Amino acid sequence: MAHIIVVGNEKGGSGKSTTSMHVATALARMGHRVGALDLDVRQRSFGRYLENRAYFLSREGLDLPMPLLGHLEPESDGIDPLSRAVETLEPDCDFILLDCPGSHTRLSQMAHTLADTLITPMNDSFIDFDLLARLSPDGKILGPSIYAEMVWHARQLRGQAGAGPIDWLVLRNRLGTQQMHNKRKVGGALETLSKRIGFRVAPGFSERVIFRELFPRGLTLLDLKDIGTEQLSMSNIAARQELRDLIGELRLPGVTVAI
């Protein structure tokens, strides 16, 4: 069976689509068969990212690794569209990555119950932290918040079905380069919460202009040399290392980081 990676967070603008694209393409570059589904049926940022890639590669005559983009069909015969799409992709995939919308939907709920690995990108602020836990005015953790409760419910359903546990990784995206007071406070709160509700914490991607420039062509950091970029900037080199670190931190079965 394919290992299912879900990228989820109920808040938009946290870097889900960028994370999804780079993880999926990195795995494809390492020789793994990767399927992809965009569950945000309205915005489809991840799906359009992949479609941009297919168009650019065709136009330029390039042969670069490409995840297999699946599609959600209307519900029929009592079978939900997500299960049907996953079953269609599974025979040809080692990994299937599901990119969830930045809101609470039935598709997102269902996706979390399928997750073998759950990646939750979040901006490094207490505004995003509020989706994981409720804080008192003096910074004490009062209890899990709406998104953490949904993950807890997904874990319960997986346990009842005899499925394995969810390996949950929270990514701190857009980290500042300086050790600011707020950054330390968010980091401390995340470490405390991680022990209470069961997730791992890892640094994600820093805020970089390059990510906005790559989307229209469907490219990732790993494609730059293949399209003729001879000299990578220090920022691009640092971003590639962030991606390597992320793939290693995911601890996916059968994956040795070689990108």
Coordinates of C-alpha atoms in Angstrom, one line a residue:
M1 CA 0.0 0.0 0.0
A2 CA 1.1 3.5 -0.7
H3 CA 2.3 5.6 2.2
I4 CA -0.1 8.6 2.5
I5 CA 1.3 12.0 3.4
V6 CA -1.2 14.7 4.3
V7 CA -0.3 18.4 4.4
G8 CA -2.9 20.1 6.5
N9 CA -3.7 23.2 8.5
E10 CA -7.0 25.0 8.9
K11 CA -5.4 28.4 8.2
G12 CA -4.5 29.8 4.8
G13 CA -1.1 31.3 4.0
S14 CA 1.0 28.9 6.0
G15 CA 2.9 27.5 3.0
K16 CA 1.0 24.2 2.5
S17 CA 1.1 24.2 -1.3
T18 CA 4.8 25.2 -1.4
T19 CA 5.5 22.4 1.1
S20 CA 3.4 19.9 -0.8
M21 CA 5.1 20.6 -4.1
H22 CA 8.6 20.5 -2.8
V23 CA 8.1 17.3 -0.8
A24 CA 6.3 15.5 -3.7
T25 CA 8.8 16.5 -6.3
A26 CA 11.8 15.7 -4.1
L27 CA 10.5 12.2 -3.5
A28 CA 10.0 11.8 -7.3
R29 CA 13.5 13.0 -7.9
M30 CA 14.8 10.3 -5.6
G31 CA 13.1 7.6 -7.8
H32 CA 9.9 7.1 -5.8
R33 CA 6.5 6.9 -7.5
V34 CA 4.5 9.8 -6.2
G35 CA 0.8 10.6 -6.6
A36 CA -0.7 13.9 -5.7
L37 CA -4.2 15.2 -4.9
D38 CA -5.4 18.7 -4.3
L39 CA -8.3 18.7 -1.9
D40 CA -8.9 22.4 -2.1
V41 CA -11.5 22.2 -4.8
R42 CA -11.9 26.0 -4.9
Q43 CA -8.4 27.5 -5.0
R44 CA -6.4 24.5 -6.2
S45 CA -3.0 26.1 -5.6
F46 CA -1.2 22.7 -5.5
G47 CA -3.1 21.4 -8.5
R48 CA -2.3 24.5 -10.5
Y49 CA 1.3 24.3 -9.4
L50 CA 1.6 20.8 -10.9
E51 CA -0.3 21.9 -14.0
N52 CA 2.1 24.8 -14.5
R53 CA 4.9 22.3 -14.2
A54 CA 3.5 20.0 -16.9
Y55 CA 2.9 22.9 -19.3
F56 CA 6.4 24.4 -18.7
L57 CA 8.2 21.0 -19.2
S58 CA 6.2 20.4 -22.4
R59 CA 6.8 23.8 -23.8
E60 CA 10.6 23.7 -23.0
G61 CA 11.1 20.1 -24.0
L62 CA 12.4 19.2 -20.6
D63 CA 12.2 15.8 -18.9
L64 CA 12.1 16.4 -15.1
P65 CA 10.5 14.2 -12.4
M66 CA 6.8 14.8 -12.2
P67 CA 4.3 13.6 -9.5
L68 CA 1.2 12.0 -10.9
L69 CA -1.7 14.3 -10.4
G70 CA -5.0 12.6 -9.5
H71 CA -8.5 14.1 -9.7
L72 CA -11.6 14.0 -7.5
E73 CA -14.7 12.8 -9.4
P74 CA -18.2 13.4 -8.2
E75 CA -19.5 11.0 -5.6
S76 CA -21.3 8.0 -7.1
D77 CA -22.4 4.5 -6.1
G78 CA -22.0 5.4 -2.4
I79 CA -18.2 5.7 -2.8
D80 CA -16.7 9.0 -1.6
P81 CA -14.5 10.8 -4.2
L82 CA -11.4 10.8 -2.0
S83 CA -11.4 7.1 -1.4
R84 CA -12.0 6.5 -5.2
A85 CA -9.1 8.9 -6.1
V86 CA -6.7 7.3 -3.7
E87 CA -7.6 3.8 -4.9
T88 CA -7.0 4.9 -8.5
L89 CA -3.5 6.2 -7.7
E90 CA -2.4 3.6 -5.2
P91 CA -1.3 0.8 -7.6
D92 CA 1.1 3.1 -9.3
C93 CA 2.5 5.0 -6.3
D94 CA 4.8 4.5 -3.4
F95 CA 3.6 7.7 -1.8
I96 CA 0.4 9.7 -2.2
L97 CA 0.4 13.3 -1.0
L98 CA -2.9 15.0 -0.1
D99 CA -2.9 18.8 0.1
C100 CA -5.8 20.0 2.3
P101 CA -7.5 23.4 2.1
G102 CA -6.9 26.1 4.7
S103 CA -10.4 25.5 6.1
H104 CA -12.5 22.9 7.8
T105 CA -14.1 20.6 5.2
R106 CA -15.4 17.1 5.0
L107 CA -12.6 16.2 2.5
S108 CA -10.0 17.5 4.9
Q109 CA -11.5 15.5 7.8
M110 CA -11.4 12.3 5.7
A111 CA -7.9 13.0 4.5
H112 CA -6.6 13.2 8.1
T113 CA -8.0 9.7 8.9
L114 CA -5.9 8.4 5.9
A115 CA -2.6 10.0 7.0
D116 CA 0.4 7.9 7.8
T117 CA 2.4 11.1 7.9
L118 CA 0.8 14.4 8.7
I119 CA 2.7 17.7 8.0
T120 CA 1.3 20.9 9.5
P121 CA 3.1 24.0 8.2
M122 CA 2.5 27.0 10.4
N123 CA 3.8 30.6 10.4
D124 CA 5.9 31.2 13.4
S125 CA 3.4 33.3 15.4
F126 CA 0.9 32.9 18.2
I127 CA -1.9 33.6 15.7
D128 CA -1.1 30.3 13.9
F129 CA -0.4 28.6 17.3
D130 CA -4.0 29.3 18.3
L131 CA -5.1 26.6 15.9
L132 CA -3.2 24.0 17.9
A133 CA -3.9 25.1 21.4
R134 CA -5.7 27.8 23.5
L135 CA -3.4 30.0 25.5
S136 CA -4.2 32.1 28.5
P137 CA -3.2 35.8 28.4
D138 CA 0.0 34.9 30.4
G139 CA 1.0 32.3 27.9
K140 CA -0.1 29.1 29.7
I141 CA -1.6 26.3 27.6
L142 CA -5.2 25.8 28.4
G143 CA -5.9 22.9 26.1
P144 CA -6.0 21.7 22.5
S145 CA -7.7 23.9 19.9
I146 CA -9.9 23.2 16.9
Y147 CA -7.3 21.7 14.6
A148 CA -5.6 19.6 17.2
E149 CA -8.9 18.2 18.2
M150 CA -9.6 17.2 14.6
V151 CA -6.3 15.4 14.5
W152 CA -7.1 13.6 17.8
H153 CA -10.4 12.5 16.3
A154 CA -8.6 11.2 13.2
R155 CA -6.3 9.2 15.4
Q156 CA -9.2 7.7 17.2
L157 CA -10.9 6.6 14.0
R158 CA -7.6 5.1 12.7
G159 CA -7.3 3.2 16.0
Q160 CA -10.8 1.8 15.7
A161 CA -10.1 0.7 12.1
G162 CA -6.9 -1.0 13.1
A163 CA -4.7 1.4 11.1
G164 CA -1.3 2.5 12.3
P165 CA -0.6 5.7 14.2
I166 CA -0.2 9.1 12.5
D167 CA 3.3 10.5 12.6
W168 CA 2.6 14.2 13.0
L169 CA 5.2 16.9 12.2
V170 CA 4.6 20.6 12.8
L171 CA 6.8 22.8 10.5
R172 CA 7.8 26.3 11.7
N173 CA 7.6 28.2 8.4
R174 CA 8.9 31.7 7.8
L175 CA 11.2 31.6 10.7
G176 CA 13.1 34.9 11.2
T177 CA 16.9 34.9 10.9
Q178 CA 17.3 36.5 14.3
Q179 CA 16.6 34.9 17.7
M180 CA 13.8 37.3 18.6
H181 CA 11.9 37.1 21.8
N182 CA 8.6 36.1 20.1
K183 CA 10.4 33.3 18.2
R184 CA 11.8 31.9 21.4
K185 CA 8.4 32.0 23.1
V186 CA 6.6 30.3 20.2
G187 CA 9.3 27.6 20.1
G188 CA 9.0 27.0 23.8
A189 CA 5.2 26.8 23.6
L190 CA 5.4 24.3 20.7
E191 CA 7.9 22.1 22.5
T192 CA 5.7 22.0 25.6
L193 CA 2.5 21.3 23.5
S194 CA 4.2 18.6 21.4
K195 CA 4.7 16.4 24.5
R196 CA 1.1 16.9 25.5
I197 CA -0.7 16.1 22.2
G198 CA 1.9 14.1 20.3
F199 CA 3.7 15.8 17.4
R200 CA 7.2 16.5 16.4
V201 CA 8.5 20.0 15.7
A202 CA 10.9 20.9 12.8
P203 CA 12.0 24.0 11.0
G204 CA 10.4 24.5 7.6
F205 CA 11.0 27.1 4.9
S206 CA 12.2 30.6 5.6
E207 CA 10.5 33.5 3.8
R208 CA 12.2 33.8 0.4
V209 CA 11.3 35.6 -2.9
I210 CA 12.4 32.5 -4.9
F211 CA 9.2 30.6 -3.9
R212 CA 6.9 33.2 -5.4
E213 CA 9.0 33.2 -8.6
L214 CA 8.9 29.4 -9.1
F215 CA 5.1 28.9 -9.0
P216 CA 4.2 30.2 -12.5
R217 CA 6.6 27.7 -14.2
G218 CA 5.8 24.9 -11.8
L219 CA 9.4 24.6 -10.7
T220 CA 11.0 23.8 -7.4
L221 CA 14.4 24.6 -5.8
L222 CA 15.8 21.3 -7.1
D223 CA 15.1 22.2 -10.7
L224 CA 17.1 25.4 -11.0
K225 CA 20.3 23.8 -12.3
D226 CA 18.3 21.7 -14.8
I227 CA 16.9 24.8 -16.4
G228 CA 20.3 26.4 -16.9
T229 CA 20.8 28.3 -13.6
E230 CA 24.6 28.0 -13.4
Q231 CA 25.2 30.0 -10.2
L232 CA 22.8 29.6 -7.2
S233 CA 22.6 32.5 -4.8
M234 CA 23.4 31.9 -1.1
S235 CA 19.6 32.2 -0.4
N236 CA 18.8 29.4 -2.9
I237 CA 21.5 27.2 -1.5
A238 CA 20.2 27.7 2.0
A239 CA 16.7 26.9 0.8
R240 CA 17.8 23.7 -0.8
Q241 CA 19.4 22.7 2.5
E242 CA 16.1 23.4 4.3
L243 CA 14.4 21.0 1.9
R244 CA 17.0 18.3 2.5
D245 CA 16.6 18.7 6.2
L246 CA 12.8 18.5 5.9
I247 CA 12.9 15.3 3.8
G248 CA 15.2 13.8 6.4
E249 CA 13.0 14.9 9.3
L250 CA 10.0 13.2 7.8
R251 CA 11.5 9.8 8.3
L252 CA 9.5 8.2 5.5
P253 CA 9.8 4.5 4.9
G254 CA 12.4 3.5 2.4
V255 CA 13.6 7.1 1.8
T256 CA 17.3 8.0 1.9
V257 CA 17.9 11.7 1.4
A258 CA 19.8 12.0 -1.9
I259 CA 18.8 15.4 -3.4

